[in-house]
mmCIF file of C-alpha atoms in Angstrom:
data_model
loop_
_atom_site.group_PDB
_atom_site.id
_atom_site.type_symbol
_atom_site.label_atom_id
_atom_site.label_comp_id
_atom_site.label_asym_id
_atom_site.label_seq_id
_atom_site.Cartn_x
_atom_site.Cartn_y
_atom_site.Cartn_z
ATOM 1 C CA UNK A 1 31.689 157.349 109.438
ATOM 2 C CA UNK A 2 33.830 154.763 108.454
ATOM 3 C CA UNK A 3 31.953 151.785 107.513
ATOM 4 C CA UNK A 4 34.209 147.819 108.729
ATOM 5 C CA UNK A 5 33.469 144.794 108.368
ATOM 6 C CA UNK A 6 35.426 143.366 110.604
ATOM 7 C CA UNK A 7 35.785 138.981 110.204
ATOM 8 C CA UNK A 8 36.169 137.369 113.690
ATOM 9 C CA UNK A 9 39.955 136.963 113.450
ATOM 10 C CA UNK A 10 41.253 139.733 111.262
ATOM 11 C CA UNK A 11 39.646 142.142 113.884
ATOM 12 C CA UNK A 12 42.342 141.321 116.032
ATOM 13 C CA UNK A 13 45.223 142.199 114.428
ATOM 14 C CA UNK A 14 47.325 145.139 114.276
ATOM 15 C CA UNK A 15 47.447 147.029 111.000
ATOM 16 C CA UNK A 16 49.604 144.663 108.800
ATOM 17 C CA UNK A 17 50.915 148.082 107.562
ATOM 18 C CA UNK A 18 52.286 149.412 110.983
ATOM 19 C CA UNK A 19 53.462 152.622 109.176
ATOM 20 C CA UNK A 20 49.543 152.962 108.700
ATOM 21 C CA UNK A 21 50.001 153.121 104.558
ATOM 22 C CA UNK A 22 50.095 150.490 101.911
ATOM 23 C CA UNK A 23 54.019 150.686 101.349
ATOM 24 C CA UNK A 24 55.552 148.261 98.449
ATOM 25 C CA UNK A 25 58.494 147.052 99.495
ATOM 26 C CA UNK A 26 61.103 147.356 96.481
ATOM 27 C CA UNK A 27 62.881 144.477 94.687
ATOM 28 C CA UNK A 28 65.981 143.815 97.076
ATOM 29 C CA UNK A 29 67.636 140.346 97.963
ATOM 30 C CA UNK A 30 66.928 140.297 101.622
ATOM 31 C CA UNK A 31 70.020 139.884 102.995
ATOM 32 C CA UNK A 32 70.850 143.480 102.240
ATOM 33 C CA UNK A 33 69.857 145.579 104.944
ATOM 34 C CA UNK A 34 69.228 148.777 105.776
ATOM 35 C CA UNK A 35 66.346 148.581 103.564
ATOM 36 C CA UNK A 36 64.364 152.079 103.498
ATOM 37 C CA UNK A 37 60.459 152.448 101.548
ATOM 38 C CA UNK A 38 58.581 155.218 100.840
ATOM 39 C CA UNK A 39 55.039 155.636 99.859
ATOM 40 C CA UNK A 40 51.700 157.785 99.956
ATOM 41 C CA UNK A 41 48.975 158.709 98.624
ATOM 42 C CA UNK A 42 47.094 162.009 97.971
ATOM 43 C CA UNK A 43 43.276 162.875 99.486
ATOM 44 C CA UNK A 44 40.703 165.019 98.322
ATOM 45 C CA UNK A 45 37.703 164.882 100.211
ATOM 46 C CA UNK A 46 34.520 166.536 99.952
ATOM 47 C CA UNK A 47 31.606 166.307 102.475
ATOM 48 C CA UNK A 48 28.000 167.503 102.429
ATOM 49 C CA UNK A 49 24.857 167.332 103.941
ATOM 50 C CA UNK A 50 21.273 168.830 104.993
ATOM 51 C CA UNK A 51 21.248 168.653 108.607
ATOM 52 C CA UNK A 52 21.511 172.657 108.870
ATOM 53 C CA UNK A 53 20.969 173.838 105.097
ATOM 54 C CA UNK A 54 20.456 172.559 101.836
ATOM 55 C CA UNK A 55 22.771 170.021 100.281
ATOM 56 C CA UNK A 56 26.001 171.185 97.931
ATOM 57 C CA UNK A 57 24.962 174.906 99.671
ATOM 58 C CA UNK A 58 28.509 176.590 100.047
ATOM 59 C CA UNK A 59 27.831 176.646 103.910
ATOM 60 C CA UNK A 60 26.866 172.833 104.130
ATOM 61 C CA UNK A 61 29.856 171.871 101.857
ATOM 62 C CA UNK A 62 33.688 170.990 103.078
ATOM 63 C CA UNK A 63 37.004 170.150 100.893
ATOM 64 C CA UNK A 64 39.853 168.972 102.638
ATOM 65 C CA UNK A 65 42.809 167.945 101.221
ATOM 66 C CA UNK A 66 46.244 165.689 102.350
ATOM 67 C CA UNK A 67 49.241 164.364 101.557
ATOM 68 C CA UNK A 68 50.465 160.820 103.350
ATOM 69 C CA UNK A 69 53.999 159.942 103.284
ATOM 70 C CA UNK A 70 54.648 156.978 104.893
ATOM 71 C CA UNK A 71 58.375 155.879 105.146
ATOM 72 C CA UNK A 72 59.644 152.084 106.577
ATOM 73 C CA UNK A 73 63.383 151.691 107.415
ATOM 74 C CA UNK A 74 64.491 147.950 108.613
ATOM 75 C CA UNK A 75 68.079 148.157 110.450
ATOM 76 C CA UNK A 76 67.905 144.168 110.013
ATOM 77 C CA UNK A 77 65.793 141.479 109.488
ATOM 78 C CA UNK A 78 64.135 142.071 112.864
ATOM 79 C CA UNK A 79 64.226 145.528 113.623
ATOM 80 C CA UNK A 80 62.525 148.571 111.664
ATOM 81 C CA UNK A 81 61.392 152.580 112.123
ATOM 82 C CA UNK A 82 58.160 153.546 110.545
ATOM 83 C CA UNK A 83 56.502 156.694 110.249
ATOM 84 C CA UNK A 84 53.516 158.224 108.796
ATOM 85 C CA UNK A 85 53.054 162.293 107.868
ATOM 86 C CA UNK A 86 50.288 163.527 107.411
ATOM 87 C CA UNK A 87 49.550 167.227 106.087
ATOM 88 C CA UNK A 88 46.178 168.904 105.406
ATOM 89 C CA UNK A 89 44.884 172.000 104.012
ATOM 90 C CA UNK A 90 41.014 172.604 103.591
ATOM 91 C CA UNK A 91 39.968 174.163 100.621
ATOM 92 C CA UNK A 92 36.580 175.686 101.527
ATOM 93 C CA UNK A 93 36.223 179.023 103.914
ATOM 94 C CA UNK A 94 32.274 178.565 104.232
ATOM 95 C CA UNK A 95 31.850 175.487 105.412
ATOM 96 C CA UNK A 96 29.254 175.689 108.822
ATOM 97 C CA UNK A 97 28.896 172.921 111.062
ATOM 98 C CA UNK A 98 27.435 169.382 110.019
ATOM 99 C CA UNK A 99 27.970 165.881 111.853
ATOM 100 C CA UNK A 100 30.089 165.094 109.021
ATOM 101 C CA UNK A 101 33.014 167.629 109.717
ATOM 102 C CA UNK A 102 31.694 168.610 113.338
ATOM 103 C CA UNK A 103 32.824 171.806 112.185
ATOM 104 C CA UNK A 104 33.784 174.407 109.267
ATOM 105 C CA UNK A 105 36.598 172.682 108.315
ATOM 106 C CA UNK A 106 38.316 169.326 108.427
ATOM 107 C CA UNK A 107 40.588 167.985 111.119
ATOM 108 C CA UNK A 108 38.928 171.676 113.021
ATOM 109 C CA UNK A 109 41.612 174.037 111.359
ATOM 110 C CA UNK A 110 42.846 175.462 107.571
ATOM 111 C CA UNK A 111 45.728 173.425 107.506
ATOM 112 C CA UNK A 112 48.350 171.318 109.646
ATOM 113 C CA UNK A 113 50.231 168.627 109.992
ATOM 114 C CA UNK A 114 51.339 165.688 112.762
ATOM 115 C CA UNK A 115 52.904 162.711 113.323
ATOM 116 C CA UNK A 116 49.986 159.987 112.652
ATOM 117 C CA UNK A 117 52.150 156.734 113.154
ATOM 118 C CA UNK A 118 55.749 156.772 114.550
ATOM 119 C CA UNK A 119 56.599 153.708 116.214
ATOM 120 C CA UNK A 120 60.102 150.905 116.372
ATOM 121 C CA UNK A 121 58.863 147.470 115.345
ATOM 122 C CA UNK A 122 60.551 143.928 116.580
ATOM 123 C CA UNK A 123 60.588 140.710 115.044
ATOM 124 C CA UNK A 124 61.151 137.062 116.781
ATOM 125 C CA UNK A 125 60.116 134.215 116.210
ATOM 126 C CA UNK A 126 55.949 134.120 116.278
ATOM 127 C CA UNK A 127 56.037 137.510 118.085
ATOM 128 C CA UNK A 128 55.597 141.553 116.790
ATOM 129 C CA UNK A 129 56.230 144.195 119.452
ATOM 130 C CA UNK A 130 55.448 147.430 118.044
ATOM 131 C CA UNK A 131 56.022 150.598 120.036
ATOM 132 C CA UNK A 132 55.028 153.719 119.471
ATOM 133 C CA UNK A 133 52.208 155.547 117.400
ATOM 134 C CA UNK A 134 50.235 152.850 115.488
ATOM 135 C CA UNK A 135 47.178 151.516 113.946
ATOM 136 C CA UNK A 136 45.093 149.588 115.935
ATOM 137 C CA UNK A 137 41.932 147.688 114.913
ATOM 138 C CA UNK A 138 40.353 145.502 117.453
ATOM 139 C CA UNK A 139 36.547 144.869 118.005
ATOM 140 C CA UNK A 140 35.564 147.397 120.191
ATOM 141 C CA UNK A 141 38.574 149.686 120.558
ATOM 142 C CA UNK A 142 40.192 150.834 116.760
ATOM 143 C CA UNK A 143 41.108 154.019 114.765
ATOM 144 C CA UNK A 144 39.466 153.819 111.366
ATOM 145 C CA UNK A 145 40.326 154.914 107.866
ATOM 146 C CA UNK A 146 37.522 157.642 107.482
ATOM 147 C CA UNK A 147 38.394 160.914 105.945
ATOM 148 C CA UNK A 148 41.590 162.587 105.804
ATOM 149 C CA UNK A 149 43.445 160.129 108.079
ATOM 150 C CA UNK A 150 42.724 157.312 110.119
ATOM 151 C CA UNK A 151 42.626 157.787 114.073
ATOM 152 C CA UNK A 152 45.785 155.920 115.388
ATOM 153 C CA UNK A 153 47.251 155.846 119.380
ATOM 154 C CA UNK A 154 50.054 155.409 121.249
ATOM 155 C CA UNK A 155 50.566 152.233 122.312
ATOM 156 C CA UNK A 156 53.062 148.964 123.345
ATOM 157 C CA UNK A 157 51.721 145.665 121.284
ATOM 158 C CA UNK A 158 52.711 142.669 121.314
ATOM 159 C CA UNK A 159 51.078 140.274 118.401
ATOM 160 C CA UNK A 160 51.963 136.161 118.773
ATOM 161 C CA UNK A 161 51.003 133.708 116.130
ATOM 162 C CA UNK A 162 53.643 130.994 117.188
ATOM 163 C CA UNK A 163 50.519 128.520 117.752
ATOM 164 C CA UNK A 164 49.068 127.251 114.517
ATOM 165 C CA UNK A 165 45.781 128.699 113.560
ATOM 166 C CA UNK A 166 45.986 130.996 117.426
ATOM 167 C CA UNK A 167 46.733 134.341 117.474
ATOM 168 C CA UNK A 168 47.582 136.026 121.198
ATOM 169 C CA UNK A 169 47.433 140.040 121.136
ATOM 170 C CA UNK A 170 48.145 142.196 124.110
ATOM 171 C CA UNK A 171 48.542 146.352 123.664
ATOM 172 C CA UNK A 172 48.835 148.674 126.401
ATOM 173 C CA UNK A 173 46.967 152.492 125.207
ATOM 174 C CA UNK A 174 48.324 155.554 126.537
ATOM 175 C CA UNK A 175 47.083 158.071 123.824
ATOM 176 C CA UNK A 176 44.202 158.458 121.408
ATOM 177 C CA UNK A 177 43.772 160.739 117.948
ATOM 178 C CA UNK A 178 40.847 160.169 116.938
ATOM 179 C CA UNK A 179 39.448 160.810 113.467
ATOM 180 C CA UNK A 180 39.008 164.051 112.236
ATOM 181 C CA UNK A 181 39.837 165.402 115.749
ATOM 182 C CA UNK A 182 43.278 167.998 114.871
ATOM 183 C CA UNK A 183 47.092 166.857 114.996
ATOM 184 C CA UNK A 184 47.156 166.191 118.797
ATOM 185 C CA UNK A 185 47.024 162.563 120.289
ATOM 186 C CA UNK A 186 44.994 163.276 123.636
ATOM 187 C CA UNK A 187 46.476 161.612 126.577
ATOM 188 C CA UNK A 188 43.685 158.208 128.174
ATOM 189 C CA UNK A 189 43.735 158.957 131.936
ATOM 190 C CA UNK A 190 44.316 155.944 134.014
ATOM 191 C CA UNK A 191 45.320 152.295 132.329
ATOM 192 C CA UNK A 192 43.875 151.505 128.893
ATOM 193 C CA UNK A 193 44.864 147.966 127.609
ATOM 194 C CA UNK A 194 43.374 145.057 126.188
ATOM 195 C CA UNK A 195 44.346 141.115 125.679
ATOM 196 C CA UNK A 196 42.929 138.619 123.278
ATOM 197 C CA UNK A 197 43.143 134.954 122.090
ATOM 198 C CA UNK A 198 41.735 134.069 118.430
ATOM 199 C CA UNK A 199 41.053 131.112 116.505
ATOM 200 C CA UNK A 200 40.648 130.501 112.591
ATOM 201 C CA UNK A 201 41.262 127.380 110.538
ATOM 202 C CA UNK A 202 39.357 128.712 107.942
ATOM 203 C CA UNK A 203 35.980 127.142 108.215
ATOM 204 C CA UNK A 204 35.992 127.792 112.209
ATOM 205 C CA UNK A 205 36.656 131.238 113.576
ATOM 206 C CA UNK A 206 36.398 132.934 117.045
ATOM 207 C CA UNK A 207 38.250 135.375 119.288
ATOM 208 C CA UNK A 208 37.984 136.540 123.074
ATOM 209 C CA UNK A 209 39.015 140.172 123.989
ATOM 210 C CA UNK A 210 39.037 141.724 127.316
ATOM 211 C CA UNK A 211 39.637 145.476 127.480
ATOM 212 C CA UNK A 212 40.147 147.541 130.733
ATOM 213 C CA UNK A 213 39.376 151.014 129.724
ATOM 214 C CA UNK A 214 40.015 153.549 132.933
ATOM 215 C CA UNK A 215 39.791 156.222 130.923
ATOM 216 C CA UNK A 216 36.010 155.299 130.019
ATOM 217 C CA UNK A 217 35.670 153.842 134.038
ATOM 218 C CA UNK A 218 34.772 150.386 132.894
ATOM 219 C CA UNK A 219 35.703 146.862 131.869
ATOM 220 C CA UNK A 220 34.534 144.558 128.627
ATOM 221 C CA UNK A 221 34.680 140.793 127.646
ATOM 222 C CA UNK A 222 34.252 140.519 123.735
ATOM 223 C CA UNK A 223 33.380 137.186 122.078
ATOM 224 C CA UNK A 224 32.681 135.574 118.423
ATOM 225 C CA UNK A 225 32.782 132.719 116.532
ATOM 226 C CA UNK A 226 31.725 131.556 113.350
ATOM 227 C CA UNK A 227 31.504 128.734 110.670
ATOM 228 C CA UNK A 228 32.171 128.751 107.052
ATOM 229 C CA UNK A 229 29.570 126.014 105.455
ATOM 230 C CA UNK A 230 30.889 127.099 102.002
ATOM 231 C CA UNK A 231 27.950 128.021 100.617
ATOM 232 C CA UNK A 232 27.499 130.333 103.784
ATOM 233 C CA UNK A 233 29.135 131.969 106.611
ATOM 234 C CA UNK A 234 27.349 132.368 110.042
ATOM 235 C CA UNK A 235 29.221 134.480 113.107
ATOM 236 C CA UNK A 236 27.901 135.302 116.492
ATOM 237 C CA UNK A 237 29.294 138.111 119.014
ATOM 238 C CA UNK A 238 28.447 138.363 122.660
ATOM 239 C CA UNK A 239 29.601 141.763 124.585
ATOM 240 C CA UNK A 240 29.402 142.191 128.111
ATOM 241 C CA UNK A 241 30.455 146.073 130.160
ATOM 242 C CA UNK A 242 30.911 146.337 133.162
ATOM 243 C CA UNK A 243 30.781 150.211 133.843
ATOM 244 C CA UNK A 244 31.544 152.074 136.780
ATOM 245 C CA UNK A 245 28.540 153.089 139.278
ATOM 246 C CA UNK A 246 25.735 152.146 136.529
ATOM 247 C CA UNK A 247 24.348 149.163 135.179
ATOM 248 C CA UNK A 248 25.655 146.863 132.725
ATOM 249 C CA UNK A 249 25.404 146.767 129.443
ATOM 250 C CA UNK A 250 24.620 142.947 127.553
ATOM 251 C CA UNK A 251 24.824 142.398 123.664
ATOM 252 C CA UNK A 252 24.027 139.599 121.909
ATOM 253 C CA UNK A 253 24.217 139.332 117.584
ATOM 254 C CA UNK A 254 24.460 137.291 114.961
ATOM 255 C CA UNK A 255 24.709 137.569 111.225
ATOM 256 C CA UNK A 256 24.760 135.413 108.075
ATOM 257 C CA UNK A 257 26.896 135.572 104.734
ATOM 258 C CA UNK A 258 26.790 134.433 101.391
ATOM 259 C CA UNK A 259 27.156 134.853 98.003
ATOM 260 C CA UNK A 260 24.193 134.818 95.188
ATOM 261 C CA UNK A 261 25.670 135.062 91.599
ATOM 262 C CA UNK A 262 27.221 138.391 91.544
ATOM 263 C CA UNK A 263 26.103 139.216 94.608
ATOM 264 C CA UNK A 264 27.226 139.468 98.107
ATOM 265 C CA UNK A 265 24.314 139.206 101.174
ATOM 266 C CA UNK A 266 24.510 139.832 104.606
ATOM 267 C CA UNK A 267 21.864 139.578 107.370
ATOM 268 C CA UNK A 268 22.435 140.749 111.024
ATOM 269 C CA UNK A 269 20.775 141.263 114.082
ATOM 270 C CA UNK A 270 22.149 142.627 117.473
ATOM 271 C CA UNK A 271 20.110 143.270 121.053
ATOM 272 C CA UNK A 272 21.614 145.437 123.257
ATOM 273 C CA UNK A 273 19.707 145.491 126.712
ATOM 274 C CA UNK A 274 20.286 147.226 130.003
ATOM 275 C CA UNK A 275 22.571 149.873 129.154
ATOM 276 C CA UNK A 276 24.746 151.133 126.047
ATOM 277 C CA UNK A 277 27.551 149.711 124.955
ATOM 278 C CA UNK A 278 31.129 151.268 125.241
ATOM 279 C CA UNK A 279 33.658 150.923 122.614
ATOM 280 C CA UNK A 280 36.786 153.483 122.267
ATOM 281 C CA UNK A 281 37.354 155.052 118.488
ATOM 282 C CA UNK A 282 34.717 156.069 115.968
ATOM 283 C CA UNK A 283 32.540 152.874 115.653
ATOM 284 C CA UNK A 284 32.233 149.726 117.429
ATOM 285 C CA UNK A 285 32.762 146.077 115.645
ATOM 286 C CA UNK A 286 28.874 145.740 116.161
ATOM 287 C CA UNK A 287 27.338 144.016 113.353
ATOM 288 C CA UNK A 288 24.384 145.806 112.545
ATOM 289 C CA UNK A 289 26.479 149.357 113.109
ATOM 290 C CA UNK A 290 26.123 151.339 109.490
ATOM 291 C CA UNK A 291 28.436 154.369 108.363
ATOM 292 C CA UNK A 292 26.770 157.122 110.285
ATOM 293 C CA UNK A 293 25.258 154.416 113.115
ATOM 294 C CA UNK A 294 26.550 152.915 116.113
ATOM 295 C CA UNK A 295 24.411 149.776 117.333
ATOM 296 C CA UNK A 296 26.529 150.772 120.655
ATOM 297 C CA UNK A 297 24.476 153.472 121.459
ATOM 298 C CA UNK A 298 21.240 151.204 120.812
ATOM 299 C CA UNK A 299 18.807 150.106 123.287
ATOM 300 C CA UNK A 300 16.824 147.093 121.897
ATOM 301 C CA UNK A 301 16.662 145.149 118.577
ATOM 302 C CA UNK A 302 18.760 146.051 115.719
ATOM 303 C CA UNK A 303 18.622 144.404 112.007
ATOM 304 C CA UNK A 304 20.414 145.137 108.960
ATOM 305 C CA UNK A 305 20.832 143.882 105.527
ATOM 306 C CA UNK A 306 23.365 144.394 103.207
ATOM 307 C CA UNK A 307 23.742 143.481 99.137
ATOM 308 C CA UNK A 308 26.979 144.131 96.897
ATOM 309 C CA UNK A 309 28.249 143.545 93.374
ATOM 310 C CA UNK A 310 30.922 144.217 91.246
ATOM 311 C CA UNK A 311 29.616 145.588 87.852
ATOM 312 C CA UNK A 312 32.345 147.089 85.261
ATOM 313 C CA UNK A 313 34.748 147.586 87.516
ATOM 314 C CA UNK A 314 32.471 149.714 90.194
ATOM 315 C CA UNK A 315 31.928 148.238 93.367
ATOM 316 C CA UNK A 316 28.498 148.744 95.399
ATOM 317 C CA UNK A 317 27.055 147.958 97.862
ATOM 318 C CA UNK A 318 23.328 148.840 99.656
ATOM 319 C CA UNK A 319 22.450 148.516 103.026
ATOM 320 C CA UNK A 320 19.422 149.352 105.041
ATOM 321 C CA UNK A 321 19.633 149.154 108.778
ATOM 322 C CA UNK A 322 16.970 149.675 111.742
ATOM 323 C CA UNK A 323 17.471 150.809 115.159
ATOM 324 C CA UNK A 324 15.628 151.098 118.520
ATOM 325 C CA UNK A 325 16.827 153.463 121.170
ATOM 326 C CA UNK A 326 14.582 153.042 124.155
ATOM 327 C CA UNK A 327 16.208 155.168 126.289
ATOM 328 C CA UNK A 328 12.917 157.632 126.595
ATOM 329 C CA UNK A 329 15.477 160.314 125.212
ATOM 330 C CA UNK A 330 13.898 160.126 121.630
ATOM 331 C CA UNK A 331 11.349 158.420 119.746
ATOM 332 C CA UNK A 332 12.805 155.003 120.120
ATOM 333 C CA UNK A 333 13.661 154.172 116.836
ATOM 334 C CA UNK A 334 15.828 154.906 113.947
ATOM 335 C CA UNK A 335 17.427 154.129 110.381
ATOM 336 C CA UNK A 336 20.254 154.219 107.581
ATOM 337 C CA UNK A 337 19.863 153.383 104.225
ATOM 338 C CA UNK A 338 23.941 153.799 102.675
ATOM 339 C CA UNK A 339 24.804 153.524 99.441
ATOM 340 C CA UNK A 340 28.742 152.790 98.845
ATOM 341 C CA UNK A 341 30.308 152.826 95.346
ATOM 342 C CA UNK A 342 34.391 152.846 94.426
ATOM 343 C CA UNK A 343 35.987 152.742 91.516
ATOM 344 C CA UNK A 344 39.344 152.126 90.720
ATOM 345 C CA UNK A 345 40.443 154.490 87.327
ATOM 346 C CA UNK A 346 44.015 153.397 86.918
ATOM 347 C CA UNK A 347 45.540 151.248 89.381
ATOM 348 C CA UNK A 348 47.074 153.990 91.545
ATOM 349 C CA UNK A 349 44.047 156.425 91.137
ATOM 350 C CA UNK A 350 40.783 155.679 92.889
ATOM 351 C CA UNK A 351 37.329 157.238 93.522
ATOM 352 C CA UNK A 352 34.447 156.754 96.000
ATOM 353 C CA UNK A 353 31.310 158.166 96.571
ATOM 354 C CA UNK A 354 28.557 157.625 99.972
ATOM 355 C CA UNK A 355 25.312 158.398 100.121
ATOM 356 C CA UNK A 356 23.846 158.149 103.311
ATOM 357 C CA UNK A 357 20.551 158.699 104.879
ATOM 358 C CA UNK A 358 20.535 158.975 108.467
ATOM 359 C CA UNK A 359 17.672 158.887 111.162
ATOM 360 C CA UNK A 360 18.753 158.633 114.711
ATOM 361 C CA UNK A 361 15.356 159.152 116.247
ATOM 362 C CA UNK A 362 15.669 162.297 117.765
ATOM 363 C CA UNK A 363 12.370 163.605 116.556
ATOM 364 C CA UNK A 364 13.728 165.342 113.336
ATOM 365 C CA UNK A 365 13.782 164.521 109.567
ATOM 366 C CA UNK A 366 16.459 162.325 108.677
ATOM 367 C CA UNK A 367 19.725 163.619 107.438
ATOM 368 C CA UNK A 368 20.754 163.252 103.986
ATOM 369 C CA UNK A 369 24.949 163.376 103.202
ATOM 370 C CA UNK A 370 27.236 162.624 100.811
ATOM 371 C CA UNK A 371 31.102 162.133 100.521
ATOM 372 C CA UNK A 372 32.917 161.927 97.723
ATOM 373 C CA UNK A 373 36.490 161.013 97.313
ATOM 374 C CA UNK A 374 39.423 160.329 95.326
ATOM 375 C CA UNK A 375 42.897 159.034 96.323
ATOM 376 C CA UNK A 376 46.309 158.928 94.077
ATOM 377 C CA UNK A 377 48.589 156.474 95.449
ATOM 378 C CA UNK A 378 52.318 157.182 94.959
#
């Protein structure tokens, strides 16, 4: 999965991209409207695993394959259209299930295309409304960039940063594509929205969400802060749910950054006690969650550390996380080790590679899988 790290105030904010792409804006004086961008990039991405055969086997293997075109027209100043297409075609017939592609081929079909973001954006003042399909990436309720496409929904926001150093953010979800999960958006029964209030003056951060999730039958506060010393960063994150006819769930974490020479370190631990978490989207904002692991569905301590370095232009980083689930529906305790690596060849050509071992303490060996991928941006 996906692997965030989300920082206690940029969590909160709607994709700066709303189109859901990283669109240059051409040269233009910006008086001159209607302005109109266009930009992309192309995917391969291959996926494979041992959790039914061997590794690189044809029938433990998947290539998929996309093209994103993501288009931005402003009518004025305040006012623009954006839109993300996305098409996909998967080159491999063999491919068998794995809990990489949940299935023989990416997005579940050959090939397709939909409508990932489509949405009218408004400018005033401090305050973004953005309506339509969109990007969202909040703590515990987000569509990540894993795979082919990132999930996205259908939603109203409203983003307000009128207040120095305060950021207000209020969204109202009505539907939900998840990653890897087709071309349809599926439809959230009941209401689905969530408010927040965030903080950052650079060496003091924090943020308050509350989501009302019908569609999951319960309610959530969110909380973190944190403080920059300079030499290190330390964050805290409290979750409370309150579900529907069961017990709630209580999470507590904290973790610690700095920076050692070339290196980058992280430390983090999270309890979650009486019940799972909840979270909508592929992974929660947990801090010890790992690509493959959500500390949501935890029960008990949690750790995880984390070391990365730039070293001729590759990036890497190596994480080890543990996990209890004592839930008396496995053995009560599990692990990742990842190991991330990107490299960028030109500077519209990229590649990426994840190794992952996976145990989520259901009594079987651990899974080994890796992902590699490459994206040209146009």
């Amino acid at each position: 999965m996906k692997f965030t790290k989300l920082s206690l105030v940029a969590a909160l904010a709607v994709s700066a991209a709303f189109a859901g792409g990283d669109i240059e804006p051409v040269a233009a004086p910006v008086a001159e409207f209607p302005q109109t961008t266009i930009g992309g990039k192309a995917t391969a991405y291959y996926s494979t695993d041992d959790s039914v055969v061997d590794m690189f086997d044809k029938e433990s293997s998947a290539l998929g394959t996309a093209i994103t075109l993501d288009v931005s027209h402003k009518f004025n100043a305040n006012i623009a259209a954006n839109v993300t297409a996305v098409g996909f075609a998967n080159v491999l017939d063999d491919g068998i299930f794995s809990f990489q592609t949940a299935g023989e081929y990416f997005e579940g079909e050959k090939s397709g295309a939909y409508f990932n973001v489509a949405n009218i954006t408004a400018n005033y003042g401090g305050t973004t409304v953005v309506l339509g399909r969109q990007l969202l990436n909040t703590p515990m309720l987000s569509g990540f960039d894993w795979l082919l496409a990132p999930g996205a929904f259908e939603a109203y926001t409203a983003v307000n940063s009128s207040i120095e150093n305060l950021t207000f953010v209020g969204s109202y979800v009505r539907t939900f594509r998840a990653n890897n999960s087709g071309t349809d958006f599926a439809t959230l029964d009941g209401d689905n929205w969530t408010v927040s209030a965030a903080f950052d003056n650079d060496a003091l951060s924090g943020s308050v969400w509350y989501y009302n999730i019908d569609a999951g039958s319960y309610t959530q506060v969110y909380a973190d802060a944190g403080y920059n010393f300079g030499v290190a960063k330390v964050m805290g994150q409290y979750v409370y749910t309150d579900i529907d006819n069961d017990e709630a769930s209580n999470v507590f974490g904290v973790k610690a950054t700095a920076t050692l020479g070339a290196f980058n370190l992280m430390a983090a631990y999270v309890n979650v006690s009486d019940n799972t978490a909840r979270w909508v989207g592929i992974m929660d904002g947990l801090y010890t969650s790992s690509w493959n692991s959500t500390t949501g569905s935890s029960m008990g301590n949690n750790f995880k550390v984390e070391a990365g370095t730039e070293f001729a232009g590759i990036t890497a980083s190596v994480s080890y996380a543990y996990y209890e689930y004592d839930d008396l529906t496995t053995d009560n305790e599990g692990s990742e080790i990842d190991v991330i690596l990107g490299y960028n060849i030109t500077d519209t050509i990229d590649i990426n590679a994840v190794y992952t071992n996976t145990d989520w303490g259901y009594n079987t060996d651990a899974i080994n899988a890796l992902e590699i991928y490459a994206n040209y941006k146009f």
